XYZ file of C-alpha atoms in Angstrom:
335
model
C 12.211 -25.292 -3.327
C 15.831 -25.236 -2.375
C 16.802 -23.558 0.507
C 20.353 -21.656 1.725
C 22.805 -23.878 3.225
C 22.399 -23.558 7.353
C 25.298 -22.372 9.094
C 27.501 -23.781 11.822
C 25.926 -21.689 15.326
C 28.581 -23.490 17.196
C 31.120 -22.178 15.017
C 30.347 -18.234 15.815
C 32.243 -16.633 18.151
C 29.882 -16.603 21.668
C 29.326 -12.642 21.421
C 27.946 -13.712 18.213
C 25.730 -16.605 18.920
C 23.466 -14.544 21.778
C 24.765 -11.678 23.287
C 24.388 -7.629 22.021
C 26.517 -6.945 18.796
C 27.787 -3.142 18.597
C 26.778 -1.829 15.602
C 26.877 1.556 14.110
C 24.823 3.427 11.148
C 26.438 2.937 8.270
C 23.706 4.687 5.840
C 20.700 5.933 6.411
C 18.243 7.168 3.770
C 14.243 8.438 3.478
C 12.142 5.082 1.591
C 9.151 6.918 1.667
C 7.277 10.184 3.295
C 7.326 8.538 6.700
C 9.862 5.006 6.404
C 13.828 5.494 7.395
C 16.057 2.719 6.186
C 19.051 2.102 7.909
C 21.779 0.028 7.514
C 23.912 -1.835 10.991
C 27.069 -2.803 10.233
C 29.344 -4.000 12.860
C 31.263 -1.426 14.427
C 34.390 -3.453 14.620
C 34.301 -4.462 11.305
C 33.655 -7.641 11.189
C 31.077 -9.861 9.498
C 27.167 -10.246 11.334
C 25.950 -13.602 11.965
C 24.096 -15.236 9.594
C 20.043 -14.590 9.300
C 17.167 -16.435 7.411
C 14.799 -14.532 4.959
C 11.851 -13.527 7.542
C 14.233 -12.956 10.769
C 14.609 -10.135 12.811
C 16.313 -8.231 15.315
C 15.785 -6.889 18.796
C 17.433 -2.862 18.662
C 18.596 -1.453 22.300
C 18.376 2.516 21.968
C 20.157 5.056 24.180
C 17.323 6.210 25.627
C 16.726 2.663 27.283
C 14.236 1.722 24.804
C 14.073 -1.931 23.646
C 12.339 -2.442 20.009
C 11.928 -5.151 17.676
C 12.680 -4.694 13.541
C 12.721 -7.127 10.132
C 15.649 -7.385 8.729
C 14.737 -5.948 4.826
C 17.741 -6.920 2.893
C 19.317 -10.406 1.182
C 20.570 -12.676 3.900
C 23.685 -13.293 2.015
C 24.782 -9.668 2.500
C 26.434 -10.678 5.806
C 28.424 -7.020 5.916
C 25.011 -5.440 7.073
C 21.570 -5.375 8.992
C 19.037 -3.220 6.817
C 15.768 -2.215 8.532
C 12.971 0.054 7.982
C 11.637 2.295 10.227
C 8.060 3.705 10.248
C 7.461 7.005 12.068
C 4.521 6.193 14.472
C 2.450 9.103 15.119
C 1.665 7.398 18.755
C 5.259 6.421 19.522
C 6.340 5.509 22.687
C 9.986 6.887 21.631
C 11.325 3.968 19.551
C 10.291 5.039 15.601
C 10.395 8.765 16.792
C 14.018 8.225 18.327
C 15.449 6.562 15.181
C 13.466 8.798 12.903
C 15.626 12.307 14.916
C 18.328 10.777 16.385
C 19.708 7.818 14.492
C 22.355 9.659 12.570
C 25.093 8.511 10.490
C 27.815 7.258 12.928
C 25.565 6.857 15.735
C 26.758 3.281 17.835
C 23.934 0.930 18.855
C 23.347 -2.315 20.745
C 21.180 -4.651 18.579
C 20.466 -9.131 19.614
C 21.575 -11.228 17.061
C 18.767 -12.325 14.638
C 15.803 -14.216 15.668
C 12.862 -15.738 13.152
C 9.980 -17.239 14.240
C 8.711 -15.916 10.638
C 9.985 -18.768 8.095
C 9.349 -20.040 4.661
C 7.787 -23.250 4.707
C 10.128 -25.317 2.415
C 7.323 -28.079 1.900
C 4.979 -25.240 0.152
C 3.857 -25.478 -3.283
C 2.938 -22.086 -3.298
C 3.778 -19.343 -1.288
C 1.099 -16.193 -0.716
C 2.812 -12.883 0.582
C 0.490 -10.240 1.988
C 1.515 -7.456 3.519
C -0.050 -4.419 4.973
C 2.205 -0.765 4.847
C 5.784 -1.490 6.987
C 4.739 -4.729 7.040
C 6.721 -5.404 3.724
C 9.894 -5.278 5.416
C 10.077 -8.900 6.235
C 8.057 -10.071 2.872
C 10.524 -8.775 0.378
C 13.600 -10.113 1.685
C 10.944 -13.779 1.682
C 9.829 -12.738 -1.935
C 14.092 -12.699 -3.005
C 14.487 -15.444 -1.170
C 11.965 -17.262 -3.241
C 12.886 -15.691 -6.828
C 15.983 -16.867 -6.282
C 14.997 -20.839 -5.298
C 12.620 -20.185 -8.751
C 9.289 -21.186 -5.873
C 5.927 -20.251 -6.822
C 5.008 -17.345 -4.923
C 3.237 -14.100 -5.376
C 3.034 -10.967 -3.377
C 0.359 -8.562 -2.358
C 0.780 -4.711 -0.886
C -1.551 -3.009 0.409
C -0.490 0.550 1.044
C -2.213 4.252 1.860
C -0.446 5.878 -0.763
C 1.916 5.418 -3.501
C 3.851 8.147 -1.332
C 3.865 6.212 1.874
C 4.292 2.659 0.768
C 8.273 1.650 0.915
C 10.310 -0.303 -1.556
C 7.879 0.048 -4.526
C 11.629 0.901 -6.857
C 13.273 -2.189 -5.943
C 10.560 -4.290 -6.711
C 9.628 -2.533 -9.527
C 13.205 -2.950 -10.729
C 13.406 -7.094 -9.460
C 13.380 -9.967 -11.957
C 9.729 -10.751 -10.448
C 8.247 -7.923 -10.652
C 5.251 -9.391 -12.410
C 4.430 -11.478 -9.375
C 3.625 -8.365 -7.590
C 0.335 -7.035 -7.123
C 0.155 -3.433 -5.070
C -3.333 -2.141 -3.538
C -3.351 1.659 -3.025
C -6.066 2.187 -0.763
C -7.376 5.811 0.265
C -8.438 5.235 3.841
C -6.756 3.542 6.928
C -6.257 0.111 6.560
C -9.390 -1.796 6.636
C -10.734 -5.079 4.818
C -9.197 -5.265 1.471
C -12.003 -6.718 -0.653
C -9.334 -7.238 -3.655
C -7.930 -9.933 -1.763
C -11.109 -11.983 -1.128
C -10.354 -13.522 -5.211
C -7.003 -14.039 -4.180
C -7.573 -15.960 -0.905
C -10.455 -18.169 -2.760
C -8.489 -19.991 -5.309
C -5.480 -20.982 -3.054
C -3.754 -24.079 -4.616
C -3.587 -27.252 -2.752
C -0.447 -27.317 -0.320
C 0.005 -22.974 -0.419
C 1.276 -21.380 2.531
C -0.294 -18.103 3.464
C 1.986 -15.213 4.982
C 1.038 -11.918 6.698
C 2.456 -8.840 8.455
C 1.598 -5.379 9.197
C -1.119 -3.549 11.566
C -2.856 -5.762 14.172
C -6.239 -4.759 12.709
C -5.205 -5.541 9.018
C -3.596 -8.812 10.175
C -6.414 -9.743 12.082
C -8.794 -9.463 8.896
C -6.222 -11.237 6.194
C -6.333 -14.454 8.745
C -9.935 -14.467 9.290
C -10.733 -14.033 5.939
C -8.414 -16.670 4.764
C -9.719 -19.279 7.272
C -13.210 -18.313 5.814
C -11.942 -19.498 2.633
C -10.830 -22.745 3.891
C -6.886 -22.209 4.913
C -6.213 -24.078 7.308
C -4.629 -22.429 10.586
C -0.922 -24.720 9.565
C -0.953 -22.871 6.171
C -1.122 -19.430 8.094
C 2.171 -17.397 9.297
C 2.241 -14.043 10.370
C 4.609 -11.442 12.084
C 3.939 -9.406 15.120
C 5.889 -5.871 16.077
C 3.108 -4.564 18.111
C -0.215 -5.435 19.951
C -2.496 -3.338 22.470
C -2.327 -3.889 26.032
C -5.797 -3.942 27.222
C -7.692 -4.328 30.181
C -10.351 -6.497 29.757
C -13.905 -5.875 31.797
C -13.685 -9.122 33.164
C -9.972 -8.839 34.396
C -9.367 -9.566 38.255
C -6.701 -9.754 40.814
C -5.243 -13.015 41.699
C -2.111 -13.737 43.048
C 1.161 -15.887 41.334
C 3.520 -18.158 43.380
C 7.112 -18.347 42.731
C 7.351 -22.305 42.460
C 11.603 -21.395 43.266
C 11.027 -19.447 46.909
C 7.104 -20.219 47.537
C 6.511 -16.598 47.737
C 3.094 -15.084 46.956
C 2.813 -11.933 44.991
C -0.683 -10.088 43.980
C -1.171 -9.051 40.818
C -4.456 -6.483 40.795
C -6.327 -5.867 38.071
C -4.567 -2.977 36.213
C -1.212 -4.600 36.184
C 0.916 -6.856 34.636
C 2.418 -10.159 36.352
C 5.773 -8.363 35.618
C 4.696 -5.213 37.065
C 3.619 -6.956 40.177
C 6.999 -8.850 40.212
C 8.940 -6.032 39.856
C 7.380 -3.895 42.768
C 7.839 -7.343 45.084
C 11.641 -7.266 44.090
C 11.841 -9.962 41.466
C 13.229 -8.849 38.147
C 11.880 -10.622 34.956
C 13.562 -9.746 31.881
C 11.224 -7.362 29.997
C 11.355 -5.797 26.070
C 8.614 -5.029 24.026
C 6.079 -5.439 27.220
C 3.240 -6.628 24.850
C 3.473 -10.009 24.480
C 5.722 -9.477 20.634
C 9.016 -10.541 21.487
C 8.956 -13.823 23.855
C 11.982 -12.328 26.021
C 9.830 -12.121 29.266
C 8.585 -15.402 28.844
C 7.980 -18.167 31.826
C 6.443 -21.194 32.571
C 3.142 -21.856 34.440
C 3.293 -25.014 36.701
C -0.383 -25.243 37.901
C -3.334 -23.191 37.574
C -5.130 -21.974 34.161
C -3.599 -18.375 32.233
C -5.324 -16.452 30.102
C -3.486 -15.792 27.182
C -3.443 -12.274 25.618
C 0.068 -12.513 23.520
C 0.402 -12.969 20.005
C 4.261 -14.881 20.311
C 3.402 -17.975 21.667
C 1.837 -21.194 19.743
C -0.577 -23.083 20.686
C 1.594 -26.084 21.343
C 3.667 -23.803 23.689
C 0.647 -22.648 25.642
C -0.183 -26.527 26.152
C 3.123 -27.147 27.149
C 3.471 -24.087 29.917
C 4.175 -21.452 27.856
C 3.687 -17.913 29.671
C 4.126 -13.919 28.997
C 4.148 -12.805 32.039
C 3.778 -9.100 30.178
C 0.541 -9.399 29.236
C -1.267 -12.634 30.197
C -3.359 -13.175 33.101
C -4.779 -15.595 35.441
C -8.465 -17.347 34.965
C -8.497 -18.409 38.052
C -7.248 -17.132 41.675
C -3.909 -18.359 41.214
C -1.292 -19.514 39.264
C 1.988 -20.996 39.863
C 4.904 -20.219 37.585
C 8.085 -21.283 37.378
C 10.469 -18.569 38.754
């Protein structure tokens, strides 16, 4: 499979390597009965750094929310961002926000692309699976991959014809034939259909998934059950529930920088507890999604409860201090 040249990050102007590009809404328009699309372009006029089919960006709203969004069209169409919003009927005032505020001319702040959602060059076959607003990401991979001629084929599950997004421009794409849409009448739940489709993987596929927790959470199982193994899988988070867990406890985190001691009690977040001791961690999504609050544990054992991290970067340290926990009385983190 060929890929798109990489470009030169060293090249970009600083503002555009990692700090908050000023955009503005350039179009906006109604995909489906409850999806927005809107398009970002910059609102100097100038051309947005480059992105990879699968990236996305972090959106900072007026009203001092923080949210995370796939980037939905061609990665060569540098003039633009294009994302799709859901309305969320338990919204915390992100979707609800864009959906009655984000009007044409309104300026935003939005991070410059991040992926940690990538084609797997090596891949003889590429699986897309995606769940409603969860095809955001997978069309811009399924373009990417019509246009390197890959092997791929892609599978929508959707409510409704009404409520799924994009269904003309696939409809209308050269591959059209290598899509498969699943119109299901209740919420979300275990697609049987896909059981054929996740038994007769070729050798050397890659597997990729996004959309709810619950409906990712199924897709992976049931693919493991057929024998993928857990390097094939890839999968996109936007959201995941903050729980606390029966077993949860206080403990207490030291601040390997100062030697201070702050309690955490069961009920709260390391982050919380930082932030009422004075010590400001930077915080987004504040479900262990987006990686921006992450840290390092020095000593002690976490218990993990994001879905950003690997499992090489949990052996090496990795922390989200949003979300995750201590097992033990203590840990020591690297602040």
């Amino acid at each position: 499979m060929s890929s798109r040249p990489a470009f030169d990050a060293a090249a970009l102007p600083a503002a555009a390597r990692g700090a908050e590009i000023r955009v503005r809404v350039a179009r906006r328009r109604q995909e489906s009965a409850d999806v927005v699309l809107l398009d970002l372009a910059a609102d100097d006029g100038s051309t947005l750094p480059a992105f990879a089919a699968g990236a996305h960006v972090e959106l900072h709203l007026p009203n001092g929310l923080t949210r995370q969004y796939a980037l939905c069209n061609a990665p060569e169409d540098s003039g633009r961002y294009c994302i799709a919003v859901l309305r969320d009927p338990a919204s915390r005032g992100g979707s609800a926000w864009l959906h009655d505020e984000a009007a044409v001319g309104q300026t935003l702040r939005v991070g410059p692309p991040r992926s940690r959602f990538a084609l797997v060059p090596a891949a003889t076959h590429h699986v897309l699976v995606a769940g409603g607003i969860g095809i955001a990401p997978l069309i811009c991979m399924a373009e990417r991959l019509a246009v390197a001629d890959a092997s791929f084929e892609l599978h929508y599950c959707a409510r409704s014809a009404t409520r799924a997004a994009f269904l003309e421009r696939m409809a209308c794409a050269s591959w059209a034939p290598r899509v498969r849409l699943h119109l299901l009448d209740a919420p979300l739940a275990a697609p049987a259909v896909l059981d054929p489709v996740l038994d007769a993987h070729p050798p050397g596929s890659a597997l990729y998934v996004c959309g709810p927790q619950g409906f990712m959470n199924w897709v992976l199982g049931a693919a493991r059950a057929a024998g993928w193994h857990d390097r094939q899988l890839h999968c996109q988070h936007f959201g995941a529930a903050v729980t606390v867990a029966p077993h949860d406890a206080d403990f207490e985190v030291l601040l390997a920088g100062t030697g201070r001691v702050v309690p955490v009690a069961r009920g709260h977040s390391v982050v919380q507890a930082l932030a009422a001791a004075g010590v400001v961690v930077p915080l987004s999504c504040g479900q262990g999604v987006c990686g921006t609050c992450q840290t390092r544990v020095l000593a002690g054992t976490p218990e993990h409860k994001d879905v950003f991290l690997t499992s090489a970067e949990r052996e090496h340290g990795g922390f989200m201090p949003c979300v995750s926990r201590a097992r033990g009385a203590r840990l020591i983190l690297d602040l």
